[in-house]
Amino acid sequence: MKNYAELWTAYKERKSNRDCRNLRKICLPETEASDKTAENAVNELKAGLKGMLDIEPEIVFGSKVTSKPVTDGKSILDSEEYSISLIEDGINIAAKSSSAILYAVFDILRTVACEKDITKTYADGKTVRPSNPLRMLNHWDNMDGSIERGYSGESFFYVNNEIVIDERTRDYARLIASVGINAVVINNVNVKQAASYMITDRYFDKLSQLGEIFAGYGIRLFLSLNYASTIEIGGLDSADPLDENVISWWKDKMAEVFKKIPTLAGFLVKADSEGRPGPFTYGRTQADGANMLANIVKEYGGIIIWRCFVYNCRQDWRDRKTDRARAGYDNFMPMDGDYHDNVILQIKNGPMDFQIREPVSPLLGGLKKTNQMLEVQIAQEYTGHQIDVCYLIPEFKEILGFKTYCSEDKDSVADIISGDTFNSRYSGMAAVTNTGNDFNWTGNYLAGANLYGFGRLAFDTGLSSEQIAEEFVRMTISQDETVVKEILGILLPSREIYERYTSPLGIGWMVQPATHYGCSVDGYEYDRWGTYHRADHLGIGVDRTDKGTGYALQYNEPNAGIYNSPEKCPDELVLFFHHLPYTHKLHSGKTVIQHIYDSHFEGYEEAQQLAAKWDQLKGKIDDEVFENVRERFERQLINAREWCDQVNSYFFRKSGIPDEKGRQIW
Ligand code: GCV
């Protein structure tokens, strides 16, 4: 018995699936005997079919795979494409690489696990090509075992500054490969202390072993890099990207690192951000910093992923001109086209920081000549800490579907990050992960839907939130139709419910600064982080129009015009873009203040309904799963009530305007 759950890779019995039990033969492309990924795929297939159906179909190896060397996003996509078709007595898999074989195997196992008919599913043949070349998880794991913004235990990669490799490591690789993840960054972007030594002898052996394990599941290993390594571990007194000594140190270092960790794919860099060092210190640009490293790692096929989370975190709250939302665009747009083609800019979905509702970052659709990746967060830092249920896939779908108007067609965020719009060399999607060493990996069992869902969505952006949630529930919790329906009824509206009882109309924040959990309306109001609601007795919101900070104008038309106008701006973002009187009428017909009251009362009530729905599942699902989520709902309701009452009281006291429905406000 493992000391952790295998979730959707547990392959529990599905013997009632008669159609699948008739499977006699599976044809696979032939691969080299030494191909670990193909070996893992075959083992997975056998274990899955045995476990779920108690069958052992004949495995026949056919034509050779013709995988081309992977040099860019397009060839990643070519090589990961697979087809599944029916043959007499069985199934044929066609694929150009062993990773593609693995994905085909997981496709078949998913079909069986969801109790779908194989004959129907693959009747017309099914060809799948991933939507995004890079589908990545970013771990914010520290080497002392803690996880920055982690809500599901400690790290399973590190204990006491040592790298741990055990059965769980392999099962983690299986788990994430099964949903299509093909890249992972294993350490926190805030690279401090021991983590700076990741690129030294101290960790090479373990990292090389880890890289091999991941490669066996088609996953490319990346490390977060300390931009100032030349100073921290190199004994130099500078990290200036144009300094010859700095360049020469990096050349030697990279030669050593790529030799010692042959599977290493590249680095993720957080520079000039929240106290992390970067090229700005030396009067250089972000492009100078990224290109210096990219130039050096190029000869090893390495990639530099450079984060755009660069802003002034020492703002004076009295200053209304500086706008943190503007910072990404202001810092990165002027150098569009200057980045080397093995640099990818990684852009958070919104201009601030993973709030429950933000507009899409204007860099997505702004940058036209630079490789770019979308960064989302499944760790629920601002969305309930994996205590409150908050299924994030509907939010990610909205982001992906956002029309940026950056070109005549193919202008959605999904088009841009797939590489299609600008024919980018590299692109894709990364999530700050929500995993830890808890028994069930994600703390709350229902938070597993975000891990599952992110992978599935990054692999196929055309899937719907419902489809993904249903697969997750059927594969992980239950096949019972009533149970599936009830849990979907909890997951699908949960993000909007969370939004309703927390911060309204796109304003964000209002969280406890120390933890980012729980309500504190003024928690960030008089602080240095650039995250203000600017509420007074007359109104609330940040003026980001042409008369305010001008942020709205960073968008392409017609988005700029829509956001710039309080009449046209969608209600859910109106306070992000406008400072409005409490009496301002929204599109909904309600005033701002009445919307605040109504949405908070409703949100709290809906949270209670979700908890009641869950209570009905007692005895119908596994006790441990039931209890795990029930206990979290208890805490969610306390949280939701506090948010509701604190926000309503705060704005009643500020505005003096009573609730027109006369409900109790404290
Ligand atoms: C890893 C936010 C978080 C930080 C995080 C940072 C980032 O500010 O609160 O914990 O640091 O984002 O994305 O770099």
XYZ file of C-alpha atoms and ligand atoms in Angstrom:
680
model
C 0.000 0.000 0.000
C 1.446 3.352 -1.015
C 1.482 6.180 1.476
C -0.217 8.461 -1.012
C -3.188 8.298 -3.347
C -2.759 7.514 -7.030
C -5.841 9.562 -7.858
C -6.864 9.081 -11.497
C -4.022 6.651 -12.134
C -5.266 4.196 -9.493
C -6.917 2.036 -12.191
C -9.717 0.741 -10.035
C -11.993 -2.016 -11.303
C -14.200 -1.204 -14.312
C -15.250 -4.753 -15.132
C -18.765 -3.753 -16.073
C -17.270 -2.126 -19.146
C -18.003 -5.140 -21.418
C -17.089 -3.413 -24.652
C -13.571 -2.740 -23.408
C -13.187 -6.231 -22.008
C -13.350 -7.604 -25.554
C -10.067 -5.939 -26.366
C -7.696 -8.694 -27.552
C -4.901 -6.885 -29.302
C -3.109 -3.537 -29.210
C -0.645 -2.566 -31.951
C 2.028 -0.053 -31.085
C 4.838 1.459 -33.109
C 8.156 -0.267 -32.559
C 10.708 1.685 -30.534
C 14.317 1.190 -29.520
C 14.746 -1.366 -26.758
C 16.410 1.310 -24.631
C 13.496 3.730 -24.976
C 12.368 4.269 -21.391
C 9.273 6.268 -22.323
C 7.990 3.522 -24.601
C 8.711 0.950 -21.895
C 6.783 3.026 -19.350
C 3.914 3.385 -21.833
C 3.638 -0.349 -22.345
C 3.824 -1.042 -18.616
C 1.175 1.576 -17.958
C -1.085 0.084 -20.579
C -0.715 -3.412 -19.186
C -1.188 -2.324 -15.570
C -4.175 -0.167 -16.406
C -6.011 -2.795 -18.425
C -5.251 -5.513 -15.902
C -6.339 -3.343 -12.983
C -9.505 -1.983 -14.515
C -10.682 -4.863 -16.706
C -8.611 -7.837 -15.663
C -7.528 -8.406 -19.264
C -4.118 -8.919 -20.841
C -4.435 -8.146 -24.543
C -1.639 -9.116 -26.880
C 0.737 -6.205 -27.502
C 2.078 -6.214 -31.050
C 4.852 -3.897 -32.191
C 4.488 -2.591 -35.733
C 6.113 0.189 -37.722
C 9.076 2.121 -36.368
C 8.570 5.536 -34.830
C 10.182 8.244 -36.882
C 10.815 10.908 -34.332
C 12.599 13.993 -35.589
C 14.965 15.933 -33.360
C 12.885 18.399 -31.382
C 14.210 21.868 -32.036
C 11.173 24.066 -31.697
C 7.538 24.208 -30.703
C 6.231 23.009 -34.056
C 8.355 19.885 -33.994
C 7.342 19.268 -30.357
C 3.738 19.304 -31.576
C 4.492 17.136 -34.613
C 6.278 14.573 -32.552
C 3.589 14.466 -29.845
C 0.706 13.787 -32.232
C -0.936 10.366 -32.052
C -3.766 8.467 -33.725
C -5.893 5.657 -32.353
C -8.002 3.480 -34.623
C -9.861 0.199 -34.435
C -8.548 -3.014 -35.964
C -9.965 -6.495 -35.809
C -10.043 -7.534 -32.148
C -8.357 -4.420 -30.974
C -6.742 -1.053 -31.337
C -3.910 0.434 -33.371
C -1.779 3.299 -32.125
C 0.161 5.409 -34.625
C 2.672 7.866 -33.206
C 5.888 9.611 -34.164
C 7.565 9.471 -30.775
C 7.486 7.495 -27.592
C 5.909 10.473 -25.768
C 3.080 10.335 -28.268
C 2.691 6.608 -27.605
C 2.450 7.408 -23.905
C -0.277 10.011 -24.538
C -2.185 7.524 -26.695
C -1.977 4.955 -23.900
C -3.346 7.454 -21.389
C -6.106 8.324 -23.848
C -7.158 4.672 -23.992
C -6.915 4.229 -20.231
C -9.014 7.368 -19.719
C -11.667 5.991 -22.065
C -11.795 2.770 -20.074
C -11.731 4.534 -16.705
C -14.604 6.817 -17.708
C -16.513 3.700 -18.758
C -16.880 4.794 -22.341
C -17.096 2.349 -25.233
C -13.815 1.866 -27.019
C -15.613 0.880 -30.205
C -17.627 4.090 -30.215
C -14.820 6.377 -29.090
C -12.362 5.263 -31.725
C -14.839 4.181 -34.458
C -13.819 6.936 -36.866
C -10.207 6.975 -35.766
C -9.041 9.692 -33.416
C -6.044 11.911 -34.123
C -4.844 14.197 -31.376
C -2.256 16.942 -31.582
C -1.622 18.901 -28.377
C -2.748 22.530 -28.451
C 0.427 23.865 -26.822
C 4.075 22.887 -27.301
C 4.992 23.508 -23.646
C 2.608 22.348 -20.918
C 4.429 23.059 -17.738
C 4.123 22.966 -13.980
C 6.096 25.445 -11.873
C 6.908 24.277 -8.377
C 7.521 26.957 -5.796
C 9.259 24.342 -3.625
C 12.151 25.442 -1.440
C 15.043 23.167 -0.632
C 14.308 23.213 3.105
C 11.085 21.376 2.257
C 8.709 24.319 2.564
C 6.600 25.442 -0.358
C 5.947 29.107 -1.038
C 2.158 29.413 -1.304
C 1.828 25.663 -0.777
C -1.389 24.363 0.814
C -0.935 20.615 0.678
C 1.946 19.769 2.941
C 5.645 20.006 2.361
C 7.690 19.431 -0.762
C 8.102 15.870 -2.022
C 11.267 16.915 -3.861
C 13.285 18.251 -0.936
C 13.915 17.483 2.711
C 16.529 19.431 4.687
C 18.213 20.798 1.595
C 18.566 17.391 -0.005
C 16.791 16.111 -3.098
C 14.620 13.082 -2.390
C 14.024 10.486 -5.084
C 11.695 7.622 -4.311
C 8.652 5.786 -5.618
C 6.563 8.896 -5.168
C 8.797 10.821 -7.580
C 8.071 8.310 -10.318
C 4.371 8.241 -9.546
C 4.291 12.002 -9.693
C 5.822 11.863 -13.153
C 3.165 9.304 -14.174
C 0.392 11.368 -12.663
C 1.275 14.555 -14.496
C 2.256 12.862 -17.760
C -1.146 11.174 -17.768
C -2.790 14.569 -18.207
C -0.278 15.747 -20.801
C 2.255 17.776 -18.831
C 5.602 17.765 -20.666
C 7.755 20.175 -18.650
C 8.368 20.861 -14.991
C 10.338 23.455 -13.031
C 11.208 21.816 -9.742
C 12.298 24.752 -7.584
C 10.873 28.068 -6.477
C 11.365 31.090 -8.736
C 12.600 32.848 -5.612
C 15.969 31.095 -5.690
C 17.546 31.620 -2.305
C 20.210 29.972 -0.170
C 20.693 26.261 -0.902
C 18.720 26.502 -4.142
C 21.416 28.723 -5.616
C 23.678 25.670 -5.389
C 21.386 23.599 -7.637
C 23.812 24.307 -10.454
C 26.817 22.946 -8.551
C 28.349 19.552 -7.869
C 26.354 19.336 -4.691
C 23.154 18.427 -6.573
C 24.183 17.265 -10.045
C 23.834 13.523 -9.445
C 20.366 13.755 -8.004
C 19.241 16.227 -10.642
C 20.505 14.008 -13.389
C 18.555 11.058 -11.911
C 15.440 13.192 -11.604
C 15.815 14.340 -15.183
C 15.982 10.713 -16.332
C 12.847 9.785 -14.440
C 10.947 12.705 -15.924
C 12.293 12.009 -19.414
C 10.871 8.508 -19.074
C 7.460 10.159 -18.969
C 8.086 12.693 -21.736
C 8.675 15.489 -19.232
C 11.469 18.028 -19.707
C 13.293 19.213 -16.626
C 13.777 22.938 -15.978
C 15.370 24.719 -13.021
C 14.714 28.154 -11.612
C 17.920 30.133 -11.766
C 19.335 32.735 -9.429
C 20.128 35.629 -11.738
C 22.903 36.746 -9.421
C 24.639 33.350 -9.275
C 27.873 35.004 -10.340
C 27.827 36.806 -6.995
C 26.078 34.235 -4.794
C 28.123 31.208 -5.779
C 30.625 32.478 -8.343
C 32.730 34.793 -6.209
C 32.320 37.745 -8.615
C 31.120 41.146 -7.507
C 28.738 41.718 -10.404
C 25.858 40.154 -12.313
C 25.932 42.752 -15.095
C 24.843 40.889 -18.236
C 27.260 42.888 -20.394
C 30.303 42.344 -18.167
C 32.862 40.035 -19.802
C 33.734 38.290 -16.528
C 30.075 37.586 -15.870
C 29.572 36.197 -19.369
C 32.640 34.045 -19.143
C 31.564 32.642 -15.736
C 28.186 31.685 -17.157
C 29.786 30.048 -20.193
C 31.845 27.749 -18.010
C 28.948 27.113 -15.654
C 26.478 26.210 -18.397
C 28.980 23.887 -20.053
C 29.312 22.073 -16.726
C 25.571 22.039 -15.934
C 24.400 20.685 -19.289
C 27.126 18.052 -19.220
C 26.198 16.896 -15.726
C 22.423 17.032 -16.254
C 22.040 15.847 -19.840
C 18.236 15.957 -19.817
C 18.075 19.579 -18.654
C 15.880 21.664 -20.977
C 16.585 25.114 -19.590
C 15.839 27.664 -16.914
C 13.082 29.832 -15.513
C 14.187 33.257 -14.265
C 12.490 35.716 -11.930
C 14.620 38.831 -12.176
C 14.134 42.380 -10.889
C 11.022 41.271 -9.084
C 10.062 41.449 -5.422
C 13.618 41.822 -4.238
C 15.177 39.305 -6.634
C 18.288 40.558 -8.424
C 18.265 41.378 -12.111
C 19.727 43.419 -14.973
C 18.023 46.664 -13.846
C 20.589 46.892 -11.032
C 23.218 47.514 -13.720
C 21.126 49.851 -15.845
C 20.505 47.058 -18.368
C 17.228 45.910 -19.881
C 15.321 42.697 -19.292
C 16.292 41.695 -22.845
C 19.989 42.195 -22.008
C 19.628 39.805 -19.087
C 17.613 37.146 -20.877
C 19.656 37.263 -24.067
C 22.983 36.907 -22.272
C 21.856 33.602 -20.782
C 20.012 32.483 -23.916
C 23.066 33.066 -26.037
C 25.089 30.767 -23.816
C 22.567 27.925 -23.392
C 21.718 27.906 -27.107
C 24.510 25.500 -27.954
C 22.988 22.948 -25.559
C 19.490 23.360 -27.010
C 18.571 25.210 -23.808
C 15.629 27.547 -23.334
C 15.432 30.617 -21.070
C 11.954 31.303 -19.731
C 11.917 34.856 -18.412
C 9.075 36.039 -16.205
C 7.342 39.346 -16.860
C 6.319 39.830 -13.221
C 8.457 42.954 -12.934
C 6.952 45.870 -11.022
C 7.726 48.377 -8.306
C 6.895 46.681 -5.006
C 7.885 49.747 -3.010
C 5.160 52.088 -4.086
C 3.899 54.936 -1.918
C 0.160 54.375 -1.436
C -0.389 58.121 -1.712
C 0.955 58.043 -5.260
C -1.957 57.665 -7.699
C 0.112 57.934 -10.857
C 2.159 54.770 -10.506
C 0.057 51.769 -11.458
C 1.323 48.264 -10.838
C -1.055 46.977 -13.528
C 0.872 48.934 -16.157
C 4.276 47.560 -15.197
C 4.488 44.356 -17.261
C 3.598 46.143 -20.475
C 5.748 49.176 -19.740
C 8.766 47.024 -18.953
C 8.500 44.466 -21.744
C 6.740 45.994 -24.762
C 9.515 48.394 -25.772
C 11.820 45.425 -26.445
C 9.368 43.282 -28.399
C 11.450 41.553 -31.040
C 14.759 42.020 -29.221
C 14.682 38.678 -27.421
C 16.623 35.705 -28.800
C 14.524 32.931 -30.261
C 15.318 30.566 -27.391
C 13.851 33.047 -24.888
C 10.197 32.740 -23.874
C 8.502 35.490 -21.887
C 6.253 33.956 -19.240
C 3.278 36.229 -18.593
C 0.865 35.964 -15.653
C -2.730 35.791 -16.871
C -3.592 39.178 -15.392
C -1.613 42.374 -14.857
C -1.654 42.054 -11.049
C -1.294 38.691 -9.373
C -3.722 35.777 -9.736
C -6.744 37.528 -8.240
C -10.125 35.842 -8.531
C -10.954 38.197 -11.408
C -8.562 40.293 -13.462
C -8.523 41.452 -17.049
C -6.159 39.499 -19.288
C -2.628 40.913 -19.351
C -2.282 43.345 -22.271
C 1.117 41.817 -23.033
C -0.846 38.884 -24.457
C -1.861 40.414 -27.744
C 0.615 43.259 -27.285
C 3.838 41.355 -27.951
C 4.021 40.220 -31.569
C 7.645 39.319 -32.161
C 8.518 37.488 -28.975
C 7.933 33.901 -27.840
C 5.398 33.917 -25.041
C 3.837 31.605 -22.488
C 0.807 32.071 -20.285
C 1.300 31.611 -16.512
C -1.701 30.691 -14.367
C -1.826 29.536 -10.761
C -3.534 26.373 -9.559
C -2.034 26.795 -6.094
C -4.974 28.641 -4.546
C -2.977 31.535 -3.139
C -5.752 34.120 -3.512
C -8.549 31.704 -4.237
C -9.067 29.856 -0.986
C -5.853 27.987 -0.085
C -7.303 24.621 -1.114
C -9.652 24.996 1.848
C -12.396 26.730 -0.122
C -13.456 24.843 -3.201
C -12.620 26.855 -6.284
C -12.521 25.009 -9.596
C -10.375 27.265 -11.754
C -10.804 25.744 -15.188
C -13.762 28.022 -16.104
C -11.496 30.999 -15.393
C -8.717 29.568 -17.555
C -11.215 28.944 -20.350
C -12.247 32.614 -20.237
C -8.624 33.701 -20.407
C -7.845 31.393 -23.323
C -10.923 32.558 -25.190
C -10.180 36.278 -24.721
C -10.042 38.069 -28.065
C -6.975 40.296 -28.092
C -7.501 41.816 -31.569
C -3.782 41.469 -32.247
C -4.410 40.158 -35.754
C -7.185 39.650 -38.270
C -7.825 36.100 -37.170
C -6.348 33.636 -34.666
C -6.192 36.408 -32.101
C -7.355 34.699 -28.912
C -4.969 34.012 -26.051
C -5.251 30.300 -26.900
C -4.121 31.048 -30.476
C -1.190 33.160 -29.306
C 0.178 30.685 -26.802
C -0.272 27.748 -29.151
C 2.291 29.486 -31.371
C -0.199 29.801 -34.248
C -0.794 33.553 -34.330
C 2.787 34.655 -34.720
C 4.332 31.364 -35.773
C 6.422 31.472 -32.598
C 9.312 29.129 -32.095
C 8.324 28.250 -28.528
C 5.133 28.866 -26.599
C 2.686 27.254 -24.197
C 1.149 27.347 -20.789
C 2.521 27.037 -17.248
C 0.739 26.686 -13.910
C 2.120 27.363 -10.465
C 1.299 23.963 -9.087
C -0.881 23.049 -6.118
C 0.895 19.837 -5.130
C 2.666 18.829 -1.937
C 3.407 15.712 0.064
C -0.124 15.384 1.466
C -1.614 11.929 1.016
C -3.812 13.147 -1.833
C -1.197 15.565 -3.323
C -3.449 18.674 -3.272
C -4.788 18.955 0.298
C -8.445 19.173 -0.597
C -9.430 16.242 -2.825
C -11.484 18.606 -4.948
C -8.398 20.738 -5.620
C -7.171 17.706 -7.563
C -9.615 18.846 -10.262
C -7.397 21.877 -10.865
C -4.263 19.761 -11.254
C -6.055 17.310 -13.510
C -7.822 20.103 -15.336
C -4.804 22.282 -15.985
C -2.968 19.429 -17.674
C -5.950 18.391 -19.772
C -6.707 21.961 -20.788
C -3.120 22.807 -21.685
C -3.069 19.660 -23.834
C -6.408 20.393 -25.469
C -7.680 23.930 -25.045
C -10.871 22.931 -26.836
C -12.101 20.789 -23.932
C -14.899 22.287 -21.860
C -14.768 22.853 -18.106
C -17.646 20.378 -17.720
C -15.923 17.636 -19.725
C -12.756 18.009 -17.713
C -14.549 18.052 -14.358
C -16.597 15.022 -15.293
C -13.524 13.028 -16.304
C -11.873 13.962 -13.030
C -14.840 12.906 -10.908
C -15.406 9.648 -12.788
C -11.742 8.659 -12.729
C -10.981 9.759 -9.197
C -14.102 9.711 -7.050
C -17.080 7.818 -8.441
C -18.915 6.593 -11.520
C -22.298 6.788 -9.838
C -24.453 9.110 -11.951
C -25.981 10.959 -8.984
C -22.606 11.447 -7.349
C -21.081 12.707 -10.596
C -23.946 15.150 -11.052
C -23.734 16.435 -7.476
C -19.977 16.958 -7.581
C -20.188 18.732 -10.930
C -22.820 20.917 -9.310
C -20.236 21.824 -6.680
C -17.198 22.290 -8.903
C -18.624 24.188 -11.845
C -20.100 27.248 -10.074
C -17.475 27.315 -7.319
C -15.231 29.990 -8.819
C -18.053 32.468 -9.265
C -19.345 31.728 -5.793
C -15.896 32.371 -4.354
C -15.804 35.616 -6.310
C -19.221 36.656 -4.981
C -18.323 36.351 -1.312
C -14.859 37.903 -1.667
C -13.811 41.048 -3.535
C -16.359 42.554 -5.913
C -16.404 43.753 -9.520
C -12.766 43.025 -10.331
C -11.246 45.118 -7.553
C -9.323 42.182 -6.061
C -7.128 41.992 -2.941
C -8.845 42.840 0.392
C -7.076 39.751 1.755
C -5.092 39.286 4.932
C -1.583 40.376 3.891
C 0.250 37.807 6.019
C -1.395 34.782 4.432
C -3.553 35.886 1.499
C -6.419 33.923 3.072
C -9.412 35.562 4.712
C -10.821 39.057 4.524
C -9.082 42.305 5.408
C -10.627 45.077 3.340
C -7.872 47.583 4.102
C -5.143 44.966 4.520
C -3.192 46.266 1.538
C -4.687 49.746 1.303
C -1.927 51.719 2.987
C 0.924 49.434 1.995
C 3.697 49.477 -0.597
C 2.489 46.772 -2.963
C 0.475 48.804 -5.449
C -2.752 46.952 -4.694
C -5.412 49.491 -3.707
C -9.214 49.764 -3.828
C -9.234 53.539 -3.175
C -12.595 53.412 -1.405
C -13.873 56.559 0.330
C -17.328 57.636 1.505
C -18.441 58.409 -2.058
C -17.075 55.612 -4.179
C -14.604 52.857 -4.897
C -12.275 51.622 -7.649
C -9.082 52.554 -9.446
C -9.180 54.997 -12.320
C -7.157 53.254 -14.994
C -8.688 55.194 -17.880
C -7.053 57.859 -20.045
C -7.876 60.306 -17.257
C -6.319 58.091 -14.645
C -3.277 55.835 -14.975
C -3.904 55.120 -18.658
C -3.646 51.365 -18.209
C -6.831 50.732 -20.249
C -5.078 52.126 -23.293
C -2.498 49.345 -23.245
C -5.093 47.097 -24.948
C -5.750 46.869 -28.658
C -8.984 48.389 -29.891
C -11.836 47.756 -29.384
C -10.816 46.413 -25.956
C -9.125 49.697 -24.984
C -12.262 51.682 -25.765
C -14.485 49.219 -23.934
C -12.373 49.166 -20.791
C -11.856 52.929 -20.889
C -15.577 53.624 -20.672
C -17.560 53.009 -17.466
C -20.653 52.527 -19.615
C -19.078 49.878 -21.841
C -16.815 48.116 -19.373
C -18.203 44.713 -18.311
C -19.610 44.780 -14.760
C -17.261 42.115 -13.459
C -14.226 44.336 -14.160
C -15.689 47.775 -13.724
C -13.918 48.632 -10.457
C -10.611 47.412 -11.848
C -10.810 50.175 -14.466
C -12.944 52.879 -12.883
C -13.412 54.793 -9.672
C -17.202 54.999 -9.385
C -19.759 56.387 -6.960
C -21.580 53.755 -4.911
C -24.743 54.942 -6.629
C -23.443 54.236 -10.150
C -25.801 51.918 -12.025
C -24.253 48.755 -13.462
C -25.406 46.932 -16.600
C -27.243 44.605 -14.271
C -29.459 47.530 -13.241
C -28.127 47.454 -9.677
C -26.085 50.185 -8.064
C -22.488 49.390 -7.136
C -23.344 49.313 -3.423
C -26.385 47.107 -3.904
C -24.308 44.762 -6.027
C -21.788 44.529 -3.193
C -24.485 43.658 -0.664
C -26.362 41.233 -2.917
C -23.347 39.356 -4.226
C -21.921 38.872 -0.742
C -25.163 37.602 0.771
C -25.691 35.357 -2.237
C -22.120 34.093 -2.269
C -22.270 33.076 1.375
C -25.633 31.400 0.893
C -24.401 29.549 -2.191
C -21.321 28.361 -0.297
C -23.697 26.903 2.302
C -25.590 25.156 -0.484
C -22.375 23.654 -1.837
C -21.511 22.321 1.614
C -25.011 20.850 1.947
C -24.675 19.147 -1.432
C -21.438 17.586 -0.248
C -23.047 16.399 2.999
C -25.527 14.393 0.947
C -22.699 12.319 -0.438
C -21.982 10.675 2.916
C -21.966 6.923 2.481
C -22.025 7.248 -1.319
C -18.300 7.890 -1.724
C -15.129 6.816 0.038
C -15.216 7.940 3.706
C -11.750 9.427 3.640
C -12.565 11.560 0.594
C -15.887 12.572 2.107
C -14.389 13.616 5.419
C -11.450 15.428 3.851
C -13.724 17.722 1.859
C -16.412 18.018 4.555
C -13.906 19.333 7.045
C -12.729 21.912 4.513
C -16.273 23.012 3.788
C -16.635 23.706 7.500
C -13.707 26.101 7.262
C -14.917 27.528 3.962
C -18.218 28.536 5.539
C -16.468 30.368 8.364
C -14.337 32.140 5.791
C -17.275 32.963 3.520
C -19.287 34.367 6.399
C -16.410 36.575 7.524
C -15.901 37.888 3.996
C -19.596 38.547 3.565
C -20.089 40.356 6.853
C -16.828 42.280 6.826
C -17.174 43.540 3.261
C -20.825 44.487 3.694
C -20.231 46.226 7.027
C -17.202 48.037 5.729
C -19.022 49.494 2.731
C -22.186 50.247 4.669
C -20.145 52.169 7.197
C -18.152 53.961 4.471
C -21.099 54.863 2.256
C -23.916 55.169 4.778
C -26.256 53.662 2.175
C -28.515 50.948 3.598
C -29.211 47.611 1.930
C -32.464 48.028 0.037
C -33.506 44.554 1.133
C -32.962 45.413 4.784
C -30.761 42.421 5.632
C -28.581 42.439 8.698
C -25.368 44.368 8.300
C -23.141 44.571 11.365
C 7.117 33.165 -5.723
C 3.238 36.716 -5.523
C 3.367 35.710 -4.428
C 4.817 35.350 -4.171
C 5.418 34.836 -5.496
C 5.259 35.919 -6.540
C 5.755 35.484 -7.892
O 3.732 37.947 -5.127
O 2.753 36.179 -3.271
O 4.850 34.363 -3.190
O 6.756 34.476 -5.347
O 3.901 36.255 -6.677
O 4.927 35.107 -8.716
O 6.951 35.530 -8.141
